[in-house]
CSV table of N, CA, C and O in Angstrom, one decimal:
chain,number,residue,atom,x,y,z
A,1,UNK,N,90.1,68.2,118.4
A,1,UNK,CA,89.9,69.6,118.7
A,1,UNK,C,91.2,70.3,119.0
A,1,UNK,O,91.9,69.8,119.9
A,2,UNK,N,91.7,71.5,118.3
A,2,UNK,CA,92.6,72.2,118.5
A,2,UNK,C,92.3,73.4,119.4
A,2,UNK,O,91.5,74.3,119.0
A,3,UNK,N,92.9,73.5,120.6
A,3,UNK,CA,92.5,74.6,121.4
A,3,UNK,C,93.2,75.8,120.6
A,3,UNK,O,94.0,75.8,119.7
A,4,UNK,N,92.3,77.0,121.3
A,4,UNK,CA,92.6,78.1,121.3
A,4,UNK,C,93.4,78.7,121.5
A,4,UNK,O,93.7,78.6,122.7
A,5,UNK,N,94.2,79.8,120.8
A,5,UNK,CA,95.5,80.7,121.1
A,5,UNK,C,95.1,81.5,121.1
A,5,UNK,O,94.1,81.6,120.4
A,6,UNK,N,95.4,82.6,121.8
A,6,UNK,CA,95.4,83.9,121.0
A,6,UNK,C,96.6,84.7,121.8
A,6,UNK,O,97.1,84.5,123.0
A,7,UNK,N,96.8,85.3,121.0
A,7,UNK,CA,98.4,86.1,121.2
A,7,UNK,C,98.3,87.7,120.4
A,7,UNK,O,98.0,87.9,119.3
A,8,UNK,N,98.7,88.5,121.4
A,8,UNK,CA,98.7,90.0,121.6
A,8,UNK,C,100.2,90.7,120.9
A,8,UNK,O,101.3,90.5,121.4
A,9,UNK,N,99.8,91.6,119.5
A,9,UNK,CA,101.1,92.2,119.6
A,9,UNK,C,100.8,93.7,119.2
A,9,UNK,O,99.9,93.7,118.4
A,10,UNK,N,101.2,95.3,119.6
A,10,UNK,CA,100.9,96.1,118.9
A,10,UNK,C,101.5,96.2,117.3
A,10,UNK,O,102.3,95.5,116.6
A,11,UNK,N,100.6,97.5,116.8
A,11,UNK,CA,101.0,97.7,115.4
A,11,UNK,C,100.8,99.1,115.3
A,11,UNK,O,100.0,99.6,116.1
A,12,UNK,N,101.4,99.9,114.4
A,12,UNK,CA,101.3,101.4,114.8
A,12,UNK,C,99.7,101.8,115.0
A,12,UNK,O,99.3,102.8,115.6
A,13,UNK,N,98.7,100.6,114.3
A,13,UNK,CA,97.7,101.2,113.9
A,13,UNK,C,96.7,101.0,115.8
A,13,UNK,O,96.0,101.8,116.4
A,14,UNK,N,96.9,100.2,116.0
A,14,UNK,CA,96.6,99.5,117.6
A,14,UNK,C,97.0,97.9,117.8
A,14,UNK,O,98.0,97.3,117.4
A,15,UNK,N,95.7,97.3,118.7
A,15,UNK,CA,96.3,96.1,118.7
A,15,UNK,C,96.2,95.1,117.9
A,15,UNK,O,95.4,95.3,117.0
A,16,UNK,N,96.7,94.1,117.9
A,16,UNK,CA,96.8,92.4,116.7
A,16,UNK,C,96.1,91.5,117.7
A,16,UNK,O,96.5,91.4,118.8
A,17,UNK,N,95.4,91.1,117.4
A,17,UNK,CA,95.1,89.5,117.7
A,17,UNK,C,95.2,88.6,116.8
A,17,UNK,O,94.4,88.6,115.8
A,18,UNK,N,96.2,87.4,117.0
A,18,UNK,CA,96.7,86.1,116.3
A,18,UNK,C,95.5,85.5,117.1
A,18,UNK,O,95.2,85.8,118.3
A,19,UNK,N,94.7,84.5,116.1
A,19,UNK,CA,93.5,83.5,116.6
A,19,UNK,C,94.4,82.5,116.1
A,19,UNK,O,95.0,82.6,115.0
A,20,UNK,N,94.5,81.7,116.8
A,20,UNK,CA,95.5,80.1,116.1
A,20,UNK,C,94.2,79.1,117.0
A,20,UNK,O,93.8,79.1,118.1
A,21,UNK,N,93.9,78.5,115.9
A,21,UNK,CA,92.9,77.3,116.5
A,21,UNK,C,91.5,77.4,116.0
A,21,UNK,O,91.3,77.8,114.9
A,22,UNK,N,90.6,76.9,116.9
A,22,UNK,CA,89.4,76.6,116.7
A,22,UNK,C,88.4,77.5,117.8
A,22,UNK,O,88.2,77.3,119.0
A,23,UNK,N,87.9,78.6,116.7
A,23,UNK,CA,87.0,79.2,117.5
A,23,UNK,C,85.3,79.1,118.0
A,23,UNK,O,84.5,80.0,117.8
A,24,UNK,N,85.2,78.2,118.4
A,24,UNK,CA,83.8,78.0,118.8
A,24,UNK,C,83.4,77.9,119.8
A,24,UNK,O,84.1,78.4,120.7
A,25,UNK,N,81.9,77.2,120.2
A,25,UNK,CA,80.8,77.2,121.4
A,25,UNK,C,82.2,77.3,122.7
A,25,UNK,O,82.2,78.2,123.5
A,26,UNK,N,83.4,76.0,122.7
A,26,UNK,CA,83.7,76.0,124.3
A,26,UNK,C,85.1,76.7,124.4
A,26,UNK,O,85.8,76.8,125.4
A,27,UNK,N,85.3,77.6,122.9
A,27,UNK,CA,86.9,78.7,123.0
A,27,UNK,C,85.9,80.0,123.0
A,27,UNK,O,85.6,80.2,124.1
A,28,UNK,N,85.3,80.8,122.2
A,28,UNK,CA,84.6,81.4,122.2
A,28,UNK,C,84.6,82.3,123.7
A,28,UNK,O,85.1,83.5,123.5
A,29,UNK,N,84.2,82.1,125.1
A,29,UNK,CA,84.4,82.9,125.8
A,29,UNK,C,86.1,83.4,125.8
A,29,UNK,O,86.5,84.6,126.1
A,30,UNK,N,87.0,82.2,125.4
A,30,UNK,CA,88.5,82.7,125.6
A,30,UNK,C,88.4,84.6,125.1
A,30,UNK,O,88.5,85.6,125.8
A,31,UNK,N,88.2,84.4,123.2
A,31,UNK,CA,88.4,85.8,122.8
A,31,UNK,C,87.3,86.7,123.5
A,31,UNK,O,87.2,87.8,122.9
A,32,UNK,N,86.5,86.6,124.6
A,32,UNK,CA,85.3,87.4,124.9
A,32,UNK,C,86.2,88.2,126.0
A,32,UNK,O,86.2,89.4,126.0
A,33,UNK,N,87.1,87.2,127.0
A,33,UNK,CA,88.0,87.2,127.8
A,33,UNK,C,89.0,88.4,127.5
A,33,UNK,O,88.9,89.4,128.2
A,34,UNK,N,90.1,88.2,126.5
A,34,UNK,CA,90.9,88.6,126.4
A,34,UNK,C,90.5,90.2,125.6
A,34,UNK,O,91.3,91.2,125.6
A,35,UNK,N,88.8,90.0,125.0
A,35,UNK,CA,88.4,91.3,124.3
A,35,UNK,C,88.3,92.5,125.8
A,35,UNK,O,88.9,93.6,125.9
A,36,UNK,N,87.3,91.7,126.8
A,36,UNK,CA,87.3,92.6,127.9
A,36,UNK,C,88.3,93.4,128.6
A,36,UNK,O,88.2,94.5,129.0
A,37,UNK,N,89.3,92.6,128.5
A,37,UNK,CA,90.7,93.1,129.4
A,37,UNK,C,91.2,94.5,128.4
A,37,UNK,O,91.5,95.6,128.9
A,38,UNK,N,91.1,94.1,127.1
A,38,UNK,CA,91.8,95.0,126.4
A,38,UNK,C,91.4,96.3,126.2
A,38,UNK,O,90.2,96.4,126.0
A,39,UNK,N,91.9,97.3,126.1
A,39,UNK,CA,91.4,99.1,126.3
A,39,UNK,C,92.3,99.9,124.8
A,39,UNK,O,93.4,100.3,124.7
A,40,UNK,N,91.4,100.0,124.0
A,40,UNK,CA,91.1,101.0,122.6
A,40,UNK,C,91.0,102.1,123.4
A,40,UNK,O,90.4,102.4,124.4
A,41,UNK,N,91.5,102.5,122.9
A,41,UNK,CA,92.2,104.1,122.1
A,41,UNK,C,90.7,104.4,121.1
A,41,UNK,O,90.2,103.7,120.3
A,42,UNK,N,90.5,105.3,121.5
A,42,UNK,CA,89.3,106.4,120.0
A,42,UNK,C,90.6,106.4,119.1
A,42,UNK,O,91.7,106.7,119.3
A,43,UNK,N,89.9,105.9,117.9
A,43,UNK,CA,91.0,106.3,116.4
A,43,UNK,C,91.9,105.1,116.4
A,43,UNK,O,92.5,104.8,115.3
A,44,UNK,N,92.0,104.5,117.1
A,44,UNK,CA,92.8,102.9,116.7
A,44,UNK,C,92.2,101.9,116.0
A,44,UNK,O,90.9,101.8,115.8
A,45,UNK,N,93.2,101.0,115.4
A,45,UNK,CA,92.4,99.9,114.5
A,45,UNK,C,92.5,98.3,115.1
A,45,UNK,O,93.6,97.8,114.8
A,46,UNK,N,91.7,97.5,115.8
A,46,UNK,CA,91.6,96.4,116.6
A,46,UNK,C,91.6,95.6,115.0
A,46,UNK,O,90.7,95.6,114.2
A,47,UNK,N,92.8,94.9,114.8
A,47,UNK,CA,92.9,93.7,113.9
A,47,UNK,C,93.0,92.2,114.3
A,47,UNK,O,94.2,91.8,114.5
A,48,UNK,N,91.9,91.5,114.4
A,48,UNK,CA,92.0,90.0,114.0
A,48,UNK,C,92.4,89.0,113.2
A,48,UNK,O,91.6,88.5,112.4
A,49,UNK,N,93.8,88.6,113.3
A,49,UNK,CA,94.7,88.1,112.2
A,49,UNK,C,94.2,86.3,112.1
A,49,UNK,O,94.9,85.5,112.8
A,50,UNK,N,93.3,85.9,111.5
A,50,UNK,CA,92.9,84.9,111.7
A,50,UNK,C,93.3,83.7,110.9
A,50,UNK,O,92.6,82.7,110.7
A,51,UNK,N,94.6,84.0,110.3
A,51,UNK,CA,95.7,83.4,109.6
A,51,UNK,C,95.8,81.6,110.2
A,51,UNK,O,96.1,80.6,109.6
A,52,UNK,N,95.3,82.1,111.5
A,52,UNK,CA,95.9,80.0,112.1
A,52,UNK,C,94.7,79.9,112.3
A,52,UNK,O,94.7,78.7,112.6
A,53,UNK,N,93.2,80.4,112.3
A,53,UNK,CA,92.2,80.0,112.8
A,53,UNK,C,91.9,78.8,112.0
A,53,UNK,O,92.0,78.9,110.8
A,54,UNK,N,91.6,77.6,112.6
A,54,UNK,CA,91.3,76.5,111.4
A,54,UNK,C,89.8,76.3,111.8
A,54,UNK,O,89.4,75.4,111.1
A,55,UNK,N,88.9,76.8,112.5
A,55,UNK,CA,87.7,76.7,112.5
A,55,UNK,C,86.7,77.8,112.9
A,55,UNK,O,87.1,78.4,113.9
A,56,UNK,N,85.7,78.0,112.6
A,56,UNK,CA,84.7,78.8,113.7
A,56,UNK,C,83.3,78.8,113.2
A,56,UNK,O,82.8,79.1,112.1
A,57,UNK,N,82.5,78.4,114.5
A,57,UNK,CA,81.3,78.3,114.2
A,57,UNK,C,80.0,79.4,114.6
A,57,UNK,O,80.3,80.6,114.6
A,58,UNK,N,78.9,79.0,115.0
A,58,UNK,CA,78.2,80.5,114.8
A,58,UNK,C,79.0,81.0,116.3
A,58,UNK,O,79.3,82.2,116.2
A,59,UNK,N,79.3,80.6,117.4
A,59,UNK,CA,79.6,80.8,118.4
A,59,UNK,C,80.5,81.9,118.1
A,59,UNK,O,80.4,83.1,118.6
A,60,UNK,N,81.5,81.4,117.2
A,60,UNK,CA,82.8,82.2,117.2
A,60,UNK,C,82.5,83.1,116.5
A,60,UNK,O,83.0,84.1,116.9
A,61,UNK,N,81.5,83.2,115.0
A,61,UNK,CA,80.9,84.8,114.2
A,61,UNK,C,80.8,85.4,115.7
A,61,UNK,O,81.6,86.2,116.1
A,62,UNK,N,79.8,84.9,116.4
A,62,UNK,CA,79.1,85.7,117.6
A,62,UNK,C,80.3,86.7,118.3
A,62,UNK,O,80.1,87.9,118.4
A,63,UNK,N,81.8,85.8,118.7
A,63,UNK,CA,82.4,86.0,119.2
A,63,UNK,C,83.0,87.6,118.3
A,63,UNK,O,83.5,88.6,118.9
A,64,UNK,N,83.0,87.6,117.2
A,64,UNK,CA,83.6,87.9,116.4
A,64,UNK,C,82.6,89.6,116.2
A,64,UNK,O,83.2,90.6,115.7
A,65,UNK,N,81.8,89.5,116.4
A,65,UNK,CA,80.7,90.6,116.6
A,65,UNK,C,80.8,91.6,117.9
A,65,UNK,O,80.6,92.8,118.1
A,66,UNK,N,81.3,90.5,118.7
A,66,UNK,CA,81.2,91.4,120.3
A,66,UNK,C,82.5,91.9,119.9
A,66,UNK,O,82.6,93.0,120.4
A,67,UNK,N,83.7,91.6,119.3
A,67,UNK,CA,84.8,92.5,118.7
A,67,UNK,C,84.5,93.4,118.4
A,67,UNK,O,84.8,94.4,119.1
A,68,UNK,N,83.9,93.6,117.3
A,68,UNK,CA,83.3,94.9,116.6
A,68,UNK,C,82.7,95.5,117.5
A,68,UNK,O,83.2,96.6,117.7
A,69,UNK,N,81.6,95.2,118.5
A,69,UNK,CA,81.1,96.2,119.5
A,69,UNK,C,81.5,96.7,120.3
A,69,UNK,O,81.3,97.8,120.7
A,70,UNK,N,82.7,95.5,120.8
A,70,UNK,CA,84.3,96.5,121.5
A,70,UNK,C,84.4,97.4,121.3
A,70,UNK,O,83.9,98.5,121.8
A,71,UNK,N,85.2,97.0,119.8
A,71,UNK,CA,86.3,98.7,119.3
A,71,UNK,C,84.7,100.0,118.6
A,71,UNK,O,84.9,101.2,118.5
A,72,UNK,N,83.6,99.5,118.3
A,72,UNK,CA,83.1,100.7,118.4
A,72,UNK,C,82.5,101.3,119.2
A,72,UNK,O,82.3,102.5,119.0
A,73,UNK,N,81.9,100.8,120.5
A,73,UNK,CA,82.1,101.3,122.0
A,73,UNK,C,83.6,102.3,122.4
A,73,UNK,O,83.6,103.0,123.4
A,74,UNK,N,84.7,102.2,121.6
A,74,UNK,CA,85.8,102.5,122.3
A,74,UNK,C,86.2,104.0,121.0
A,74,UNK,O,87.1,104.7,121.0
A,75,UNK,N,84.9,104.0,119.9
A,75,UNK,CA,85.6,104.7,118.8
A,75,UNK,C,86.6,104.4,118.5
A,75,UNK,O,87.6,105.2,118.7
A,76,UNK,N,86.7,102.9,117.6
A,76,UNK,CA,88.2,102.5,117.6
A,76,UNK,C,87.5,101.6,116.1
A,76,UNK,O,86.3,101.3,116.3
A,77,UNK,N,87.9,101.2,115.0
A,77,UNK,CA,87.8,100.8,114.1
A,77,UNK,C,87.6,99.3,114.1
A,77,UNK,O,86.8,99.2,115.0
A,78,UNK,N,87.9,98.1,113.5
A,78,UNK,CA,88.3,97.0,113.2
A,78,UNK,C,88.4,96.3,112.3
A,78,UNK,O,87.7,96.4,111.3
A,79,UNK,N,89.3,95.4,112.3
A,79,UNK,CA,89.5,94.6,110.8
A,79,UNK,C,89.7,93.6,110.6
A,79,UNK,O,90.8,93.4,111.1
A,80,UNK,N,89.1,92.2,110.1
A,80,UNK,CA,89.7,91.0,109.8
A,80,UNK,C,90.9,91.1,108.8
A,80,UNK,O,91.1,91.9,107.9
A,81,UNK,N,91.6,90.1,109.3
A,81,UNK,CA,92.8,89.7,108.8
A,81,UNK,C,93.3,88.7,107.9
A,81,UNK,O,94.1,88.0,108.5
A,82,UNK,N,93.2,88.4,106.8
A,82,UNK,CA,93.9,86.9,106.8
A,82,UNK,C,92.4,85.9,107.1
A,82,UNK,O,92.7,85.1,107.9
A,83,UNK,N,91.5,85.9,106.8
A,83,UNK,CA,90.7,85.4,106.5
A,83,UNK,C,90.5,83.9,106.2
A,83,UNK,O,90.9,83.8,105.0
A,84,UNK,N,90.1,82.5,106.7
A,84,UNK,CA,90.8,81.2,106.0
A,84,UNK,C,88.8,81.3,105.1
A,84,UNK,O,87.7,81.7,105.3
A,85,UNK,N,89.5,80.7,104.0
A,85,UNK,CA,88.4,80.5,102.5
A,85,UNK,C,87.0,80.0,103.4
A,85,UNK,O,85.9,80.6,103.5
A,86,UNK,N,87.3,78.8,104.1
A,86,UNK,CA,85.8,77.9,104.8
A,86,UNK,C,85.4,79.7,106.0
A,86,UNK,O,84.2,79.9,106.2
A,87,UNK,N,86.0,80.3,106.3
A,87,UNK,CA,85.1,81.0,107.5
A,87,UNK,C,85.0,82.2,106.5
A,87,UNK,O,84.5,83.1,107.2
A,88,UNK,N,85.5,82.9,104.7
A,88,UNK,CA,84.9,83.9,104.3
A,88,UNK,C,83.7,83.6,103.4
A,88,UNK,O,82.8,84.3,103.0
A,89,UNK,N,83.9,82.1,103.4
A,89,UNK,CA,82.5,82.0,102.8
A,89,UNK,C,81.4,81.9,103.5
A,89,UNK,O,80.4,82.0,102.9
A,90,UNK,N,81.4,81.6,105.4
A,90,UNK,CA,80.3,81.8,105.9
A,90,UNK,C,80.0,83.2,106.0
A,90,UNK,O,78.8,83.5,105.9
A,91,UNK,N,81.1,84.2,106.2
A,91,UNK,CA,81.1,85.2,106.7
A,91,UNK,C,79.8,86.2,105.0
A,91,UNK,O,78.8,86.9,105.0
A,92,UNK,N,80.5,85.7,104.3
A,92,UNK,CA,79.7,86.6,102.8
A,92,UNK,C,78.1,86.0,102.5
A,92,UNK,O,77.4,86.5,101.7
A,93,UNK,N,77.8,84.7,103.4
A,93,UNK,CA,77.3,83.8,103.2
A,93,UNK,C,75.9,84.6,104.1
A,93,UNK,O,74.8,84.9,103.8
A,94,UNK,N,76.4,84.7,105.2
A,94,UNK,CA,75.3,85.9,106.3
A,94,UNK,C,75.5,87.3,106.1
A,94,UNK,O,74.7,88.0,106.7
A,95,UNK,N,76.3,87.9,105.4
A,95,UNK,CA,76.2,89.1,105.0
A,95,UNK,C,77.1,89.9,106.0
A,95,UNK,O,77.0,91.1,105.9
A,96,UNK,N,78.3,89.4,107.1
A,96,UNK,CA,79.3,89.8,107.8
A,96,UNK,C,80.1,90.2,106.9
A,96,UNK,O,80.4,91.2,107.5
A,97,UNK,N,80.5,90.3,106.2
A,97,UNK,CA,81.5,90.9,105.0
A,97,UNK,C,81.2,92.3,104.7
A,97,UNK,O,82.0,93.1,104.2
A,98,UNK,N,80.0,92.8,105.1
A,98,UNK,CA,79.6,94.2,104.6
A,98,UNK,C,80.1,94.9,106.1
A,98,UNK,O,80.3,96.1,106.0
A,99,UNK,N,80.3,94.3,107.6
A,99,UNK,CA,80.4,94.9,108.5
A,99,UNK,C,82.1,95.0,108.6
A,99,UNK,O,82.6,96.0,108.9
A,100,UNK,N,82.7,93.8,108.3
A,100,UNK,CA,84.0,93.9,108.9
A,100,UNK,C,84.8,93.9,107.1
A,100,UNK,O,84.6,93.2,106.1
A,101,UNK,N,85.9,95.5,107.6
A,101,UNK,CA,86.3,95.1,106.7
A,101,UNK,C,87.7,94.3,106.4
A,101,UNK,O,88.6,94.4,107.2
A,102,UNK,N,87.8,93.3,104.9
A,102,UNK,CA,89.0,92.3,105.2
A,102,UNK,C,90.1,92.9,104.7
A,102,UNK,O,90.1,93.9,104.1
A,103,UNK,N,91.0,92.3,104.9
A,103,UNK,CA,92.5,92.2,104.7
A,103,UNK,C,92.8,90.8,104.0
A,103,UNK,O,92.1,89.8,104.3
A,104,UNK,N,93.8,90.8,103.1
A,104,UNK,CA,94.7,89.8,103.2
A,104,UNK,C,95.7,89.2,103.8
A,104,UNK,O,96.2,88.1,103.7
A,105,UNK,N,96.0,90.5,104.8
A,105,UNK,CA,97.4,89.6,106.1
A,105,UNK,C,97.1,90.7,107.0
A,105,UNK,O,96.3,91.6,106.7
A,106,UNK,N,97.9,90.7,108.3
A,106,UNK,CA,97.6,91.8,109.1
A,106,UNK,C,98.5,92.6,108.7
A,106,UNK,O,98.3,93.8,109.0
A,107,UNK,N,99.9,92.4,107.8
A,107,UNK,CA,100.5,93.8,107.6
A,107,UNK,C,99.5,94.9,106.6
A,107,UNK,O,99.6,96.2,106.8
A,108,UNK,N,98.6,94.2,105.6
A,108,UNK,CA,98.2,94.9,105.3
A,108,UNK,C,96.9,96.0,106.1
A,108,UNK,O,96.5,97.1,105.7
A,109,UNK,N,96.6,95.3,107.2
A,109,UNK,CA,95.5,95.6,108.0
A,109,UNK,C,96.0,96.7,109.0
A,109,UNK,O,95.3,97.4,109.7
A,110,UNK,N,97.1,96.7,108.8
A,110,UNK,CA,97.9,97.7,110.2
A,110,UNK,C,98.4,99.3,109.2
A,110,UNK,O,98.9,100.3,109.6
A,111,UNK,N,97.9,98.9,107.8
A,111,UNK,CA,99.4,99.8,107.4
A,111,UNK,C,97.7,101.1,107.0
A,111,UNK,O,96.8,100.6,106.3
A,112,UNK,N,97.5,102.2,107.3
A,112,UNK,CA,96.4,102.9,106.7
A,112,UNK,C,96.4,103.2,105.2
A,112,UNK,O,95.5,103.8,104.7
C-alpha cells in the first residue's frame, strides 16, 4: 500500500491538488481533510492533478464527489487532471465523466 500525498500549489486559475498514491476506504478521509480546510473563491477552478494517483476505489470516487460539492458550494468550478487509464475507465464506466470535466495535465486544467 502506498500512502497518500497530497500537495497544495496555486495556479492563476485557483488551487492544484497533486494526489500521489493510493486513494481509498483508509486515505480517503486525508483528501476530505485537506478539502475542508481549503476556502474557494466564487469563479475559481479547484483542479485535481491525479498524475501520481496509482489507485482509487469507490471510497476515493466518493472522495472525489465531496470535491465537486466543495467547489460548487463555494461557486467555484472543478477539474480532473491527468487522469491514470485504470481510474478513467471506472470513472466513464459509472457515468462520472459527464460531471467532472478532464484534462490531460494540470497545465492544461489551469490555463482557461
Amino acid at each position: 500500500m502506498t500512502p497518500l500525498r497530497i500537495t497544495i500549489r496555486n495556479a492563476t486559475t485557483g488551487p492544484v491538488l497533486e494526489i500521489i498514491g493510493e486513494l481509498d476506504h483508509s486515505t480517503a478521509p486525508q483528501l476530505r481533510d485537506v478539502l475542508n480546510a481549503l476556502i474557494l473563491r466564487p469563479g475559481q477552478r479547484l483542479v485535481l492533478d491525479l498524475a501520481g494517483m496509482e489507485f482509487c476505489d469507490s471510497s476515493g470516487l466518493t472522495a472525489l464527489i465531496v470535491a465537486r460539492n466543495h467547489a460548487q458550494a463555494a461557486h467555484a468550478d472543478i477539474a480532473l487532471a491527468a487522469v491514470p487509464a485504470h481510474t478513467l475507465r471506472v470513472l466513464r464506466t459509472v457515468g462520472l465523466d459527464q460531471i467532472f470535466p478532464l484534462h490531460p495535465d494540470s497545465h492544461t486544467a489551469t490555463h482557461p
